[in-house]
């Protein structure tokens, strides 16, 4: 047993330490840790809405034998709108905040302006997000009759962003955007491809101008990608969900089991965090 432990400490632990010290994995970890307060606050409101403000049939309090009148249940449920608003502002924007946090962590690692790098992460996420929402006019159809005016509007869309893109389902695409933008922004700045202002210009103004060229290059690349995908009936987020997120979800049981095993295994040797 001692020999086995000695072999593992010699062969496995150094590899695990290198993985644990990987700059990108640390950046991802730190980004999620910084977002943890948002997740916890959103989870608290979800708990309140679904348990303490929900007295309908099949709910927790209903199973406990607490019965309220239908009017009382509806009156209490009205307060769920407070929680829904808070959830939309926390868990509902996780995918939007990940690019900011992750890009800023990469900027910090590369000793460039992390605030500007993070801001470019959010802007890049929006650039790759479709700015059109389909409108359902079928509610205007009455008695199975579709007028010419209504029929012509059935496929119309209006400008705007669907909030579904900002929730948890696009966290992976947000991570990829944050990593890409953080590294590309750092690469451009370190090559000196920035507008340099005279020394007497206030630092805040100088930093603003230094972001122009990196931002222009990044948004030109991502804007071109968004246009190409849009003309082929796709968008970046759906592409990532189809080819990366869905396969990972399908393999979730195996990945989870492996993660639990190796977490406990490495913890035994003092590799954690």
Coordinates of C-alpha atoms in Angstrom, one line a residue:
X1 CA 0.0 0.0 0.0
X2 CA 2.8 2.4 0.9
X3 CA 4.5 1.5 -2.4
X4 CA 1.3 2.3 -4.3
X5 CA 0.9 5.6 -2.6
X6 CA 4.6 6.5 -3.2
X7 CA 4.1 5.7 -7.0
X8 CA 1.0 7.8 -7.1
X9 CA 2.6 10.7 -5.4
X10 CA 5.5 10.5 -7.8
X11 CA 3.6 10.1 -11.0
X12 CA 0.1 11.3 -10.6
X13 CA 0.3 14.2 -8.2
X14 CA 2.8 16.3 -10.3
X15 CA 0.4 16.0 -13.3
X16 CA -2.5 17.0 -11.2
X17 CA -0.6 20.0 -9.8
X18 CA 0.2 21.2 -13.3
X19 CA -3.5 20.9 -14.2
X20 CA -4.5 22.7 -11.1
X21 CA -2.0 25.5 -11.8
X22 CA -3.2 25.9 -15.4
X23 CA -3.8 29.6 -16.0
X24 CA -7.0 29.1 -18.0
X25 CA -8.5 26.7 -15.5
X26 CA -7.7 29.2 -12.7
X27 CA -9.2 32.0 -14.7
X28 CA -12.4 30.0 -15.1
X29 CA -12.5 29.1 -11.5
X30 CA -12.0 32.7 -10.3
X31 CA -14.6 33.9 -12.8
X32 CA -17.2 31.6 -11.4
X33 CA -16.2 32.3 -7.8
X34 CA -16.7 36.0 -8.5
X35 CA -20.2 35.2 -9.8
X36 CA -21.1 33.0 -6.9
X37 CA -22.9 35.8 -5.0
X38 CA -25.3 36.3 -8.0
X39 CA -26.0 32.5 -8.1
X40 CA -26.7 32.3 -4.4
X41 CA -28.9 35.4 -4.4
X42 CA -30.9 34.0 -7.4
X43 CA -31.2 30.6 -5.7
X44 CA -32.6 32.2 -2.6
X45 CA -35.3 33.9 -4.6
X46 CA -36.1 30.7 -6.4
X47 CA -36.5 28.9 -3.1
X48 CA -38.7 31.7 -1.7
X49 CA -40.9 31.7 -4.9
X50 CA -41.3 28.0 -5.1
X51 CA -41.7 27.2 -1.4
X52 CA -42.7 30.1 0.7
X53 CA -44.9 31.9 -1.8
X54 CA -46.5 28.9 -3.4
X55 CA -49.4 27.2 -1.7
X56 CA -51.1 25.6 -4.6
X57 CA -51.9 21.9 -5.0
X58 CA -48.8 19.7 -4.9
X59 CA -46.5 22.2 -3.3
X60 CA -44.5 21.8 -0.1
X61 CA -47.1 23.4 2.3
X62 CA -49.9 21.6 0.5
X63 CA -48.3 18.3 1.2
X64 CA -47.8 19.4 4.8
X65 CA -51.6 19.7 5.1
X66 CA -51.8 23.5 4.9
X67 CA -54.8 24.5 2.8
X68 CA -55.6 28.1 1.8
X69 CA -58.5 29.5 -0.3
X70 CA -57.9 30.0 -4.0
X71 CA -58.0 33.8 -3.6
X72 CA -55.5 33.7 -0.8
X73 CA -53.1 31.5 -2.9
X74 CA -53.4 33.9 -5.8
X75 CA -52.8 36.9 -3.6
X76 CA -49.6 35.4 -2.1
X77 CA -48.4 34.3 -5.5
X78 CA -48.5 37.9 -6.7
X79 CA -45.4 38.6 -4.6
X80 CA -43.5 36.1 -6.8
X81 CA -43.0 38.9 -9.3
X82 CA -40.5 40.5 -6.9
X83 CA -38.5 37.2 -6.9
X84 CA -38.9 36.8 -10.7
X85 CA -37.4 40.3 -11.3
X86 CA -34.4 39.4 -9.0
X87 CA -33.9 36.1 -10.7
X88 CA -33.8 37.7 -14.1
X89 CA -31.2 40.1 -12.8
X90 CA -29.0 37.3 -11.3
X91 CA -29.2 33.8 -12.7
X92 CA -31.0 35.2 -15.8
X93 CA -27.8 37.0 -16.9
X94 CA -25.1 34.4 -16.0
X95 CA -24.1 33.8 -19.6
X96 CA -23.8 37.6 -20.1
X97 CA -21.6 38.1 -17.1
X98 CA -19.3 35.1 -17.7
X99 CA -17.5 36.7 -20.7
X100 CA -16.9 39.9 -18.6
X101 CA -15.5 38.0 -15.6
X102 CA -13.4 35.5 -17.6
X103 CA -12.0 38.1 -20.1
X104 CA -11.0 40.4 -17.1
X105 CA -9.3 37.4 -15.4
X106 CA -7.3 36.7 -18.6
X107 CA -6.5 40.4 -18.9
X108 CA -5.3 40.4 -15.3
X109 CA -3.1 37.4 -16.0
X110 CA -1.6 39.1 -19.0
X111 CA -1.1 42.4 -17.2
X112 CA -3.4 44.5 -19.4
X113 CA -6.4 46.6 -18.5
X114 CA -8.7 44.0 -17.0
X115 CA -11.7 46.4 -16.9
X116 CA -11.4 47.2 -20.7
X117 CA -10.8 43.5 -21.4
X118 CA -13.9 42.5 -19.4
X119 CA -16.1 45.1 -21.1
X120 CA -15.0 43.9 -24.5
X121 CA -16.1 40.4 -23.4
X122 CA -19.6 41.6 -22.8
X123 CA -19.7 43.6 -26.1
X124 CA -18.4 40.5 -28.0
X125 CA -21.1 38.3 -26.5
X126 CA -23.8 40.8 -27.6
X127 CA -22.2 41.0 -31.0
X128 CA -22.6 37.3 -31.5
X129 CA -26.2 37.3 -30.2
X130 CA -29.1 37.6 -32.7
X131 CA -30.8 40.9 -32.4
X132 CA -34.2 39.8 -33.6
X133 CA -37.2 38.3 -31.8
X134 CA -39.9 36.4 -33.7
X135 CA -43.4 37.6 -33.0
X136 CA -46.3 35.2 -32.7
X137 CA -49.4 36.8 -34.3
X138 CA -51.5 33.6 -34.2
X139 CA -53.5 35.1 -31.3
X140 CA -55.1 37.4 -33.9
X141 CA -56.6 34.5 -35.7
X142 CA -60.2 34.0 -34.8
X143 CA -62.5 31.2 -35.8
X144 CA -59.8 29.6 -37.9
X145 CA -59.9 32.6 -40.3
X146 CA -56.5 34.3 -41.3
X147 CA -56.8 37.7 -42.9
X148 CA -54.2 38.8 -45.5
X149 CA -52.8 41.4 -43.1
X150 CA -52.3 38.8 -40.3
X151 CA -50.9 36.2 -42.6
X152 CA -48.3 38.6 -43.9
X153 CA -47.1 39.2 -40.3
X154 CA -46.8 35.6 -39.1
X155 CA -43.1 35.4 -40.0
X156 CA -42.1 38.9 -38.9
X157 CA -39.6 39.7 -36.2
X158 CA -38.7 42.8 -34.3
X159 CA -35.4 44.2 -33.1
X160 CA -34.3 43.1 -29.7
X161 CA -32.5 40.4 -27.7
X162 CA -34.2 37.3 -26.3
X163 CA -33.4 37.0 -22.6
X164 CA -33.1 33.2 -23.2
X165 CA -29.6 33.9 -24.6
X166 CA -28.5 35.4 -21.3
X167 CA -29.4 32.6 -18.9
X168 CA -27.5 29.5 -17.9
X169 CA -27.9 27.6 -21.2
X170 CA -25.2 29.7 -22.9
X171 CA -22.5 29.6 -20.2
X172 CA -20.2 27.5 -22.4
X173 CA -20.4 29.9 -25.3
X174 CA -19.8 32.8 -22.8
X175 CA -16.7 31.0 -21.6
X176 CA -15.3 30.5 -25.1
X177 CA -16.0 34.2 -25.9
X178 CA -14.3 35.3 -22.7
X179 CA -11.2 33.2 -23.3
X180 CA -10.9 34.3 -26.9
X181 CA -11.5 38.0 -26.3
X182 CA -9.2 38.1 -23.3
X183 CA -6.3 36.5 -25.1
X184 CA -6.8 38.4 -28.4
X185 CA -7.1 41.7 -26.6
X186 CA -3.9 41.0 -24.6
X187 CA -2.1 39.9 -27.8
X188 CA -3.0 43.2 -29.6
X189 CA -2.1 45.4 -26.7
X190 CA 1.2 43.7 -26.0
X191 CA 2.2 44.1 -29.7
X192 CA 1.7 47.8 -29.2
X193 CA -1.2 48.1 -31.7
X194 CA -2.8 50.9 -29.7
X195 CA -3.3 54.6 -29.9
X196 CA -0.8 56.2 -27.6
X197 CA -1.6 59.6 -26.2
X198 CA 0.8 62.3 -25.0
X199 CA 2.1 62.0 -21.4
X200 CA 0.1 65.1 -20.2
X201 CA -3.3 63.4 -21.2
X202 CA -5.2 62.1 -18.1
X203 CA -4.7 58.3 -17.7
X204 CA -8.5 57.7 -17.9
X205 CA -8.6 59.3 -21.3
X206 CA -5.5 57.6 -22.5
X207 CA -6.9 54.2 -21.5
X208 CA -10.1 54.9 -23.4
X209 CA -8.1 55.6 -26.6
X210 CA -5.8 52.6 -26.1
X211 CA -8.9 50.3 -26.4
X212 CA -10.0 51.6 -29.8
X213 CA -7.8 49.5 -32.1
X214 CA -8.1 46.2 -30.1
X215 CA -11.9 46.7 -29.8
X216 CA -12.2 47.5 -33.5
X217 CA -10.2 44.4 -34.5
X218 CA -12.1 42.0 -32.2
X219 CA -15.5 43.3 -33.2
X220 CA -14.7 43.1 -36.9
X221 CA -13.7 39.5 -36.5
X222 CA -16.8 38.5 -34.4
X223 CA -19.1 40.7 -36.4
X224 CA -18.0 38.9 -39.6
X225 CA -18.5 35.6 -37.9
X226 CA -22.0 36.6 -36.8
X227 CA -22.9 37.7 -40.3
X228 CA -21.7 34.5 -41.9
X229 CA -23.6 32.3 -39.4
X230 CA -26.8 34.5 -39.7
X231 CA -26.8 34.1 -43.5
X232 CA -26.7 30.4 -43.1
X233 CA -29.6 30.4 -40.6
X234 CA -27.5 29.9 -37.5
X235 CA -26.0 31.8 -34.6
X236 CA -22.9 31.2 -32.5
X237 CA -24.8 30.2 -29.3
X238 CA -27.0 27.6 -31.0
X239 CA -23.9 26.2 -32.7
X240 CA -22.1 25.8 -29.4
X241 CA -25.1 24.2 -27.8
X242 CA -25.5 21.7 -30.7
X243 CA -21.9 20.6 -31.0
X244 CA -20.4 21.1 -27.5
X245 CA -23.1 21.7 -24.8
X246 CA -25.5 18.9 -25.8
X247 CA -22.8 16.2 -26.1
X248 CA -21.4 17.2 -22.7
X249 CA -24.9 17.1 -21.2
X250 CA -25.5 13.6 -22.7
X251 CA -22.2 12.5 -21.1
X252 CA -23.0 14.2 -17.9
X253 CA -23.4 11.0 -15.8
X254 CA -20.0 9.7 -16.8
X255 CA -18.3 13.0 -16.5
X256 CA -19.9 13.6 -13.1
X257 CA -18.8 10.2 -11.8
X258 CA -15.2 10.7 -13.0
X259 CA -15.1 14.2 -11.5
X260 CA -16.3 12.9 -8.1
X261 CA -13.8 10.1 -8.1
X262 CA -10.8 12.2 -9.0
X263 CA -11.8 15.1 -6.7
X264 CA -11.8 12.7 -3.7
X265 CA -8.7 10.9 -5.1
X266 CA -6.6 14.1 -5.4
X267 CA -8.0 15.5 -2.2
X268 CA -6.4 12.5 -0.4
X269 CA -3.0 13.6 -1.7
X270 CA -3.6 17.3 -0.7
X271 CA -4.4 18.6 -4.2
X272 CA -7.6 20.6 -4.0
X273 CA -9.1 24.1 -4.5

